[in-house]
Structures are given as structure tokens and as C-alpha cells.
Short mmCIF file of C-alpha atoms in Angstrom, two decimals:
data_model
loop_
_atom_site.label_atom_id
_atom_site.label_comp_id
_atom_site.label_asym_id
_atom_site.label_seq_id
_atom_site.Cartn_x
_atom_site.Cartn_y
_atom_site.Cartn_z
CA UNK A 14 -13.53 45.01 -1.56
CA UNK A 15 -14.44 46.16 2.15
CA UNK A 16 -13.92 49.27 3.94
CA UNK A 17 -13.30 50.63 7.42
CA UNK A 18 -14.17 53.97 8.62
CA UNK A 19 -12.20 54.24 12.53
CA UNK A 20 -13.61 56.70 14.35
CA UNK A 21 -13.34 57.20 18.01
CA UNK A 22 -12.33 59.75 21.27
CA UNK A 23 -8.91 61.03 20.87
CA UNK A 24 -6.24 58.86 22.01
CA UNK A 25 -8.67 55.73 22.15
CA UNK A 26 -6.55 53.60 19.46
CA UNK A 27 -7.72 53.85 16.34
CA UNK A 28 -3.70 54.09 15.29
CA UNK A 29 -3.55 50.38 16.61
CA UNK A 30 -6.34 49.63 15.04
CA UNK A 31 -5.60 50.66 11.62
CA UNK A 32 -2.06 49.02 12.37
CA UNK A 33 -3.59 45.23 13.12
CA UNK A 34 -5.65 45.65 9.94
CA UNK A 35 -2.58 47.17 7.92
CA UNK A 36 -0.22 44.34 9.24
CA UNK A 37 -2.40 41.29 9.60
CA UNK A 38 -4.62 41.76 7.19
CA UNK A 39 -3.47 43.78 4.33
CA UNK A 40 -5.69 46.67 4.88
CA UNK A 41 -4.41 49.82 2.54
CA UNK A 42 -4.49 52.69 5.10
CA UNK A 43 -6.15 56.42 3.89
CA UNK A 44 -5.17 58.87 6.95
CA UNK A 45 -7.68 61.99 7.20
CA UNK A 46 -4.59 63.02 9.94
CA UNK A 47 -2.23 62.80 6.67
CA UNK A 48 -4.02 64.71 4.55
CA UNK A 49 -4.88 67.60 6.81
CA UNK A 50 -0.92 67.63 7.40
CA UNK A 51 -0.35 68.23 3.83
CA UNK A 52 -2.92 71.01 3.18
CA UNK A 53 -1.80 72.76 6.79
CA UNK A 54 2.32 72.57 4.97
CA UNK A 55 0.64 74.19 2.17
CA UNK A 56 -0.88 77.11 3.77
CA UNK A 57 2.06 77.52 6.26
CA UNK A 58 0.85 76.77 9.23
CA UNK A 59 2.04 75.07 12.55
CA UNK A 60 0.84 71.41 13.11
CA UNK A 61 -1.10 71.34 15.66
CA UNK A 62 -4.81 69.93 16.33
CA UNK A 63 -6.22 73.45 16.09
CA UNK A 64 -4.45 73.98 12.50
CA UNK A 65 -6.36 70.64 12.49
CA UNK A 66 -9.33 71.29 13.45
CA UNK A 67 -9.42 74.76 11.59
CA UNK A 68 -8.59 73.15 7.60
CA UNK A 69 -10.62 70.52 7.97
CA UNK A 70 -13.40 72.18 9.04
CA UNK A 71 -12.86 74.98 5.85
CA UNK A 72 -12.32 72.57 3.71
CA UNK A 73 -15.61 71.27 4.75
CA UNK A 74 -17.35 74.02 4.14
CA UNK A 75 -15.65 75.19 1.16
CA UNK A 76 -17.14 72.22 -0.43
CA UNK A 77 -19.07 69.56 0.99
CA UNK A 78 -19.55 68.45 4.94
CA UNK A 79 -18.02 65.00 3.40
CA UNK A 80 -15.31 66.66 1.24
CA UNK A 81 -12.20 65.35 3.12
CA UNK A 82 -13.84 61.47 3.51
CA UNK A 83 -14.43 61.75 -0.22
CA UNK A 84 -11.21 62.08 -1.50
CA UNK A 85 -9.58 59.31 0.76
CA UNK A 86 -12.13 57.19 -0.29
CA UNK A 87 -11.67 57.89 -4.21
CA UNK A 88 -7.71 57.07 -3.60
CA UNK A 89 -8.98 53.97 -2.05
CA UNK A 90 -11.01 52.77 -4.93
CA UNK A 91 -8.42 53.16 -7.33
CA UNK A 92 -6.15 50.88 -4.98
CA UNK A 93 -9.10 48.17 -5.46
CA UNK A 94 -7.51 46.84 -2.00
CA UNK A 95 -9.20 46.73 1.50
CA UNK A 96 -9.01 49.45 3.12
CA UNK A 97 -8.88 51.37 6.29
CA UNK A 98 -10.12 54.80 6.62
CA UNK A 99 -8.60 56.79 9.46
CA UNK A 100 -10.40 59.22 11.26
CA UNK A 101 -14.08 59.66 10.63
CA UNK A 102 -15.50 62.75 12.53
CA UNK A 103 -18.84 63.96 10.94
CA UNK A 104 -21.97 61.89 10.56
CA UNK A 105 -22.38 63.79 6.67
CA UNK A 106 -18.96 61.18 6.60
CA UNK A 107 -20.94 58.35 7.50
CA UNK A 108 -23.84 59.14 5.34
CA UNK A 109 -21.59 59.43 2.04
CA UNK A 110 -19.29 56.22 2.74
CA UNK A 111 -22.68 54.05 3.40
CA UNK A 112 -24.32 55.10 0.25
CA UNK A 113 -20.89 53.50 -1.57
CA UNK A 114 -21.44 50.04 0.35
CA UNK A 115 -19.50 47.52 1.72
CA UNK A 116 -18.82 49.89 4.72
CA UNK A 117 -18.65 49.14 8.40
CA UNK A 118 -17.54 51.47 11.01
CA UNK A 119 -15.78 50.79 13.94
CA UNK A 120 -15.62 53.20 17.31
CA UNK A 121 -13.34 53.11 19.64
CA UNK A 122 -13.10 55.28 23.76
CA UNK A 123 -11.65 54.57 26.28
CA UNK A 124 -10.93 56.07 30.21
CA UNK A 125 -9.73 60.04 29.36
CA UNK A 126 -6.74 59.43 31.76
CA UNK A 127 -6.06 56.70 30.05
CA UNK A 128 -6.05 57.80 26.23
CA UNK A 129 -3.83 61.02 27.15
CA UNK A 130 -1.20 58.41 28.90
CA UNK A 131 -1.36 57.54 25.00
CA UNK A 132 -0.91 60.33 23.44
CA UNK A 133 1.66 61.52 25.83
CA UNK A 134 3.43 58.36 24.81
CA UNK A 135 3.13 58.60 20.91
CA UNK A 136 4.42 62.19 20.51
CA UNK A 137 3.19 63.65 17.14
CA UNK A 138 2.84 67.25 16.57
CA UNK A 139 -0.42 67.53 17.70
CA UNK A 140 -0.34 65.90 21.08
CA UNK A 141 2.13 68.09 22.94
CA UNK A 142 -0.40 69.33 25.47
CA UNK A 143 -1.20 69.33 29.32
CA UNK A 144 -4.80 67.54 30.51
CA UNK A 145 -6.31 70.34 30.36
CA UNK A 146 -5.78 71.20 26.78
CA UNK A 147 -6.20 67.60 25.99
CA UNK A 148 -9.89 67.47 27.61
CA UNK A 149 -10.64 70.83 25.77
CA UNK A 150 -9.92 69.66 22.78
CA UNK A 151 -11.64 66.92 22.24
CA UNK A 152 -14.84 68.82 24.39
CA UNK A 153 -15.32 70.86 21.27
CA UNK A 154 -14.92 68.28 18.72
CA UNK A 155 -17.17 66.04 20.31
CA UNK A 156 -20.78 67.80 19.77
CA UNK A 157 -21.23 70.02 17.36
CA UNK A 158 -25.08 71.22 15.22
CA UNK A 159 -22.45 72.62 12.24
CA UNK A 160 -22.67 69.93 9.47
CA UNK A 161 -19.06 70.44 8.41
CA UNK A 162 -17.26 70.16 11.83
CA UNK A 163 -16.78 67.64 14.28
CA UNK A 164 -19.28 65.79 16.57
CA UNK A 165 -17.71 62.46 17.33
CA UNK A 166 -20.03 61.49 19.63
CA UNK A 167 -22.86 61.32 16.66
CA UNK A 168 -20.52 59.27 14.66
CA UNK A 169 -19.43 56.55 17.78
CA UNK A 170 -23.31 56.53 18.18
CA UNK A 171 -23.70 55.61 14.38
CA UNK A 172 -20.89 52.75 14.23
CA UNK A 173 -21.74 49.00 13.50
CA UNK A 174 -19.41 48.07 16.17
CA UNK A 175 -17.48 49.32 19.45
CA UNK A 176 -14.12 48.71 20.81
CA UNK A 177 -13.22 49.08 24.81
CA UNK A 178 -9.83 49.61 24.88
CA UNK A 179 -8.60 50.07 28.31
CA UNK A 180 -6.72 46.90 28.92
CA UNK A 181 -3.84 45.38 26.65
CA UNK A 182 -3.01 45.31 22.97
CA UNK A 183 -4.38 42.17 22.89
CA UNK A 184 -7.63 42.55 23.78
CA UNK A 185 -7.81 44.95 21.71
CA UNK A 186 -6.80 42.41 18.50
CA UNK A 187 -8.76 40.04 19.79
CA UNK A 188 -12.00 42.51 19.58
CA UNK A 189 -10.82 43.36 16.21
CA UNK A 190 -10.79 39.76 15.06
CA UNK A 191 -13.96 38.98 16.67
CA UNK A 192 -15.71 42.22 14.62
CA UNK A 193 -14.16 40.98 11.51
CA UNK A 194 -15.28 37.71 11.55
CA UNK A 195 -19.10 39.67 12.67
CA UNK A 196 -18.16 41.79 9.34
CA UNK A 197 -17.57 38.05 6.99
CA UNK A 198 -20.60 36.82 8.45
CA UNK A 199 -23.05 39.48 7.14
CA UNK A 200 -21.64 39.88 4.36
CA UNK A 201 -22.92 36.28 3.51
CA UNK A 202 -25.72 36.64 4.73
CA UNK A 203 -26.12 39.79 2.33
CA UNK A 204 -24.64 38.03 -0.68
CA UNK A 205 -27.70 35.52 0.00
CA UNK A 206 -30.24 38.41 0.34
CA UNK A 207 -30.44 37.34 4.00
CA UNK A 208 -31.59 40.97 5.93
CA UNK A 209 -28.95 41.57 8.27
CA UNK A 210 -30.97 42.08 11.86
CA UNK A 211 -28.94 45.46 14.26
CA UNK A 212 -28.47 44.65 18.05
CA UNK A 213 -30.95 46.97 20.51
CA UNK A 214 -28.60 49.50 22.00
CA UNK A 215 -28.93 47.40 24.86
CA UNK A 216 -28.11 44.09 23.39
CA UNK A 217 -25.30 46.23 22.52
CA UNK A 218 -23.88 47.37 25.26
CA UNK A 219 -24.58 43.95 27.12
CA UNK A 220 -22.47 42.04 24.90
CA UNK A 221 -19.56 44.18 25.63
CA UNK A 222 -20.23 43.67 28.93
CA UNK A 223 -19.84 40.07 28.15
CA UNK A 224 -16.78 40.89 25.96
CA UNK A 225 -15.76 42.89 29.59
CA UNK A 226 -16.20 39.98 31.78
CA UNK A 227 -13.20 37.81 30.43
CA UNK A 228 -11.32 39.96 32.24
CA UNK A 229 -12.00 38.38 35.73
CA UNK A 230 -10.11 36.59 37.60
CA UNK A 231 -12.70 34.79 39.56
CA UNK A 232 -14.54 31.67 38.31
CA UNK A 233 -17.14 31.42 40.27
CA UNK A 234 -19.00 34.33 38.41
CA UNK A 235 -16.76 36.34 35.93
CA UNK A 236 -19.02 39.09 35.22
CA UNK A 237 -18.66 42.19 33.62
CA UNK A 238 -20.23 45.84 33.92
CA UNK A 239 -20.89 48.46 31.17
CA UNK A 240 -21.92 51.80 32.34
CA UNK A 241 -23.10 54.49 29.19
CA UNK A 242 -25.14 57.53 28.92
CA UNK A 243 -26.23 59.28 25.20
CA UNK A 244 -25.27 55.83 23.83
CA UNK A 245 -21.67 56.25 25.02
CA UNK A 246 -19.22 54.23 27.62
CA UNK A 247 -18.31 55.51 30.42
CA UNK A 248 -16.17 52.97 32.03
CA UNK A 249 -16.04 49.48 32.67
CA UNK A 250 -15.68 47.36 35.04
CA UNK A 251 -15.51 43.06 36.21
CA UNK A 252 -15.30 41.03 39.20
CA UNK A 253 -11.72 40.90 40.47
CA UNK A 254 -9.14 41.58 43.63
CA UNK A 255 -9.07 44.62 45.16
CA UNK A 256 -4.68 46.01 43.65
CA UNK A 257 -2.10 44.18 44.24
CA UNK A 258 -3.80 41.53 45.66
CA UNK A 259 -3.81 37.99 45.16
CA UNK A 260 -6.83 36.71 43.12
CA UNK A 261 -9.07 33.65 42.98
CA UNK A 262 -7.34 32.24 39.77
CA UNK A 263 -4.52 31.92 41.33
CA UNK A 264 -5.24 30.83 44.92
CA UNK A 265 -9.09 29.74 45.42
CA UNK A 266 -12.12 31.36 46.81
CA UNK A 267 -12.82 32.69 50.11
CA UNK A 268 -15.71 31.62 51.09
CA UNK A 269 -18.08 32.45 53.68
CA UNK A 270 -21.58 31.02 54.68
CA UNK A 271 -24.82 33.37 55.28
CA UNK A 272 -27.43 32.21 57.21
CA UNK A 273 -30.73 34.09 56.59
CA UNK A 274 -33.76 34.71 58.57
CA UNK A 275 -35.88 31.78 57.04
CA UNK A 276 -33.08 29.54 57.42
CA UNK A 277 -31.48 29.56 54.36
CA UNK A 278 -28.10 29.87 53.74
CA UNK A 279 -25.42 31.38 50.86
CA UNK A 280 -22.24 30.90 49.56
CA UNK A 281 -20.78 34.02 49.16
CA UNK A 282 -16.89 34.49 47.77
CA UNK A 283 -15.30 37.39 49.88
CA UNK A 284 -11.75 37.79 47.96
CA UNK A 285 -13.59 39.69 45.11
CA UNK A 286 -14.72 43.01 44.37
CA UNK A 287 -17.76 43.13 42.82
CA UNK A 288 -18.04 44.44 38.52
CA UNK A 289 -20.54 47.11 39.69
CA UNK A 290 -17.90 48.11 42.54
CA UNK A 291 -15.18 48.39 40.19
CA UNK A 292 -16.92 50.69 37.85
CA UNK A 293 -18.51 53.13 39.34
CA UNK A 294 -14.90 53.07 41.77
CA UNK A 295 -13.12 53.48 38.45
CA UNK A 296 -15.63 56.10 37.38
CA UNK A 297 -14.77 57.92 40.89
CA UNK A 298 -10.54 57.93 40.93
CA UNK A 299 -10.83 59.60 36.93
CA UNK A 300 -13.86 62.09 37.95
CA UNK A 301 -16.43 60.68 35.47
CA UNK A 302 -20.20 61.75 36.98
CA UNK A 303 -22.55 58.63 36.44
CA UNK A 304 -25.27 60.80 37.18
CA UNK A 305 -28.90 59.76 34.96
CA UNK A 306 -26.44 57.26 33.34
CA UNK A 307 -27.51 53.05 32.48
CA UNK A 308 -25.43 50.56 33.63
CA UNK A 309 -25.36 47.15 32.61
CA UNK A 310 -24.72 44.45 34.28
CA UNK A 311 -24.72 40.36 34.48
CA UNK A 312 -27.09 39.56 36.64
CA UNK A 313 -28.97 41.48 39.66
CA UNK A 314 -27.03 43.71 41.42
CA UNK A 315 -26.55 42.52 45.24
CA UNK A 316 -28.04 44.43 47.87
CA UNK A 317 -24.40 46.35 48.36
CA UNK A 318 -23.73 47.26 44.85
CA UNK A 319 -27.22 48.73 45.02
CA UNK A 320 -26.65 50.76 47.56
CA UNK A 321 -24.03 52.36 45.45
CA UNK A 322 -25.66 52.45 42.22
CA UNK A 323 -28.21 54.49 43.95
CA UNK A 324 -25.43 57.22 45.72
CA UNK A 325 -23.29 57.62 42.01
CA UNK A 326 -27.01 58.83 40.38
CA UNK A 327 -27.22 55.82 38.07
CA UNK A 328 -31.17 56.25 36.93
CA UNK A 329 -31.07 52.58 34.98
CA UNK A 330 -29.85 49.19 35.16
CA UNK A 331 -29.69 46.38 32.74
CA UNK A 332 -29.30 42.90 33.26
CA UNK A 333 -29.10 39.96 31.34
CA UNK A 334 -30.49 37.32 34.41
CA UNK A 335 -31.73 37.59 37.70
CA UNK A 336 -29.52 36.82 41.44
CA UNK A 337 -30.77 34.06 43.55
CA UNK A 338 -30.81 36.95 46.42
CA UNK A 339 -31.38 39.83 44.46
CA UNK A 340 -35.26 40.76 46.06
CA UNK A 341 -34.08 43.98 48.89
CA UNK A 342 -31.70 45.10 45.66
CA UNK A 343 -34.81 44.89 43.52
CA UNK A 344 -37.33 46.93 46.47
CA UNK A 345 -34.14 49.41 47.26
CA UNK A 346 -34.76 50.30 43.25
CA UNK A 347 -37.68 50.30 43.45
CA UNK A 348 -38.28 52.79 45.79
CA UNK A 349 -34.98 55.14 44.38
CA UNK A 350 -37.13 55.46 41.51
CA UNK A 351 -34.18 53.12 39.55
CA UNK A 352 -35.86 51.05 36.32
CA UNK A 353 -34.16 47.92 36.48
CA UNK A 354 -34.98 45.48 33.10
CA UNK A 355 -34.10 42.08 32.13
CA UNK A 356 -32.88 40.21 28.92
CA UNK A 357 -34.14 37.13 30.86
CA UNK A 358 -37.04 36.46 33.65
CA UNK A 359 -34.21 33.12 34.77
CA UNK A 360 -32.82 33.02 37.64
CA UNK A 361 -28.30 33.01 37.18
CA UNK A 362 -26.91 29.61 38.51
CA UNK A 363 -23.82 29.39 39.38
CA UNK A 364 -21.65 26.78 41.91
CA UNK A 365 -22.18 27.48 44.93
CA UNK A 366 -24.74 29.24 44.82
#
């Protein structure tokens, strides 16, 4: 029996994961929201997020920090069927479930403006708020030192898998399928007595950057980018044309050759906006500060991207490969005090280089 827990930010898509697991994989669903709603109704309180937080914190304080999840876990065990518990909100709940075995935690997040639009569309009793209140509610729940109160940030950090939900339903479904495949492989390894090696945080976020890259629209280099702070994804980006303009995949590349001082010639596609640039502009559009963050990219950022990275306040850049024309960027990062890390000390090769 597998138990999957779902954690994540408000409106990120926890319910969409649940719907998919129930519909396509025959999981049983156990909902913290439903459990708390029943408790709220017993007390005659209004059904809103304030009541949810109040009742949840009171129950955890009265009994123990994992009390609510314990009740749902006991219900799941009686059913003896693969189960999904939505949603995990305290580190104590994670600790309780991990002690039981067969438990895997999924974290999901998306840009705040996108998440706000989603909660408006779903229109539940707890979602009838303006954007300012939405952000205030999230900030209240995102981090707390009390063991019986919600700490979403710590839960996300403890997740076995992270899902980025800035795209389509199908893109999210594809991520879920990959997670289920990985869970199956872990279970097989455990049954054979092979200890599982968790990826480092850098490996973890680089893998997510490579997933983001699948949205890229230039086959010359489908690169993606993820910007992270405190182990939480702030924004993502991938290489593609400006909004509303034709993509390389549709109309071909727009090549220009550059003759350098030493006489060597490089070829560049000018049709696209680089993944790093798209991530930084997305952050600007949605008011997300990047000061002190880490950027994960396919290869050394170009000179233009490097200048944007410096001015945006990013302090660390992790690259999977070296860029053949990346010396200027490396020197600028050194002067600006930005840490530059490479997974592989080899230059990435691609067509028309």
C-alpha cells in the first residue's frame, strides 16, 4: 500500500494531483479540508480560511501536532488501498507519516498570480478573497516556529518530489507520471535491499530545470531555468520567442554570425529570448524579488544574461555544462562576487555552434 501526501502553496494545484490519482490510478482520497470543514460545521463557525486555520491549530495543540493527519491515516489504513492525503501542512505530520513506511511526499508550487487566478476560478467558500488577502493568508501559513501551526515552507523542503505547475494540465500529468515511476523504482530497490540515494538540492533543482526546458521552442538548444531561494522555487523560464511572435519550431531559426576579435566566428539564433532572461522578466512581471537567490541553468549564461543576473541580485549560478563563449560571463560573475558552479567541466555541443 502506497500513501502519497500532498503539500504546497495556496492554489498551486494540490486538488488537480488528487483528481488525477483518483481518476487514473484508483487512489482513495483523504482530505484535510473536508475533515476540518466537518469540524467547523460542528462548532457553527463560518466556513472560511480563518476558521480552517483556527480549528486546525486548536486540534493540533489540544492533542498533538500530527493529530489531523493521524485521523486520516487511520481511515486510509482501514481501506487498505493506495491513498492520497491532501494537504500536509506541518513538519510533524510528515514525521508521523514517514515513520509508517510506504509514504511519499509531493510538493507543488506555481507563480502567485497564476495561483490566485486559479482559486478565483474554483470558487470554494475559503477562496472569496482579494489578491492582498490571498498573499496575507499565504504568508501566515508559509512559515511558523510553533509545532502545531502550519509551516508550508518546511513541508516543501522535506518533499520527496517537487512539481512545477505553471503550465498546462497535461504538463502536470506528465510530471505525476514520472513521480509514480520513480516511486515504483524506489519500492523495487527497497524490496531488493538497495539503499536509495537521494539527490542533492543542486541535483534536484537542476532536474526540474531540465523538465522546464521541455517547454522550449528552439530545437537548437532547449534550455530551461529555475530560480530558487531557501529551497523554494521563485520562478522558472525556458528559451522561446517573445509573446505573440513566431517560434523557431514553427518558422525556423533566425541566425546571425558574429566575428570575434581573434577571428573566430560564432553563430547565434536571435529569434528567441533566453531561459535566464524569461525567468528574470517573469519575476519582474509578478513582483518577485530575486535578491540572494540561486539560478539553475543548462550552461554558462551568455554575456547579456550574465549582466541581467548580476543586476537582479542573484548570488549563485549552477550550470550543468560550460558554454563555448562563456569566458566574459565567468569574469563578470567573478568581479560581481557571484558563485559559479558546474556539474560537468565540459563544453556543451550543439548544431551551428
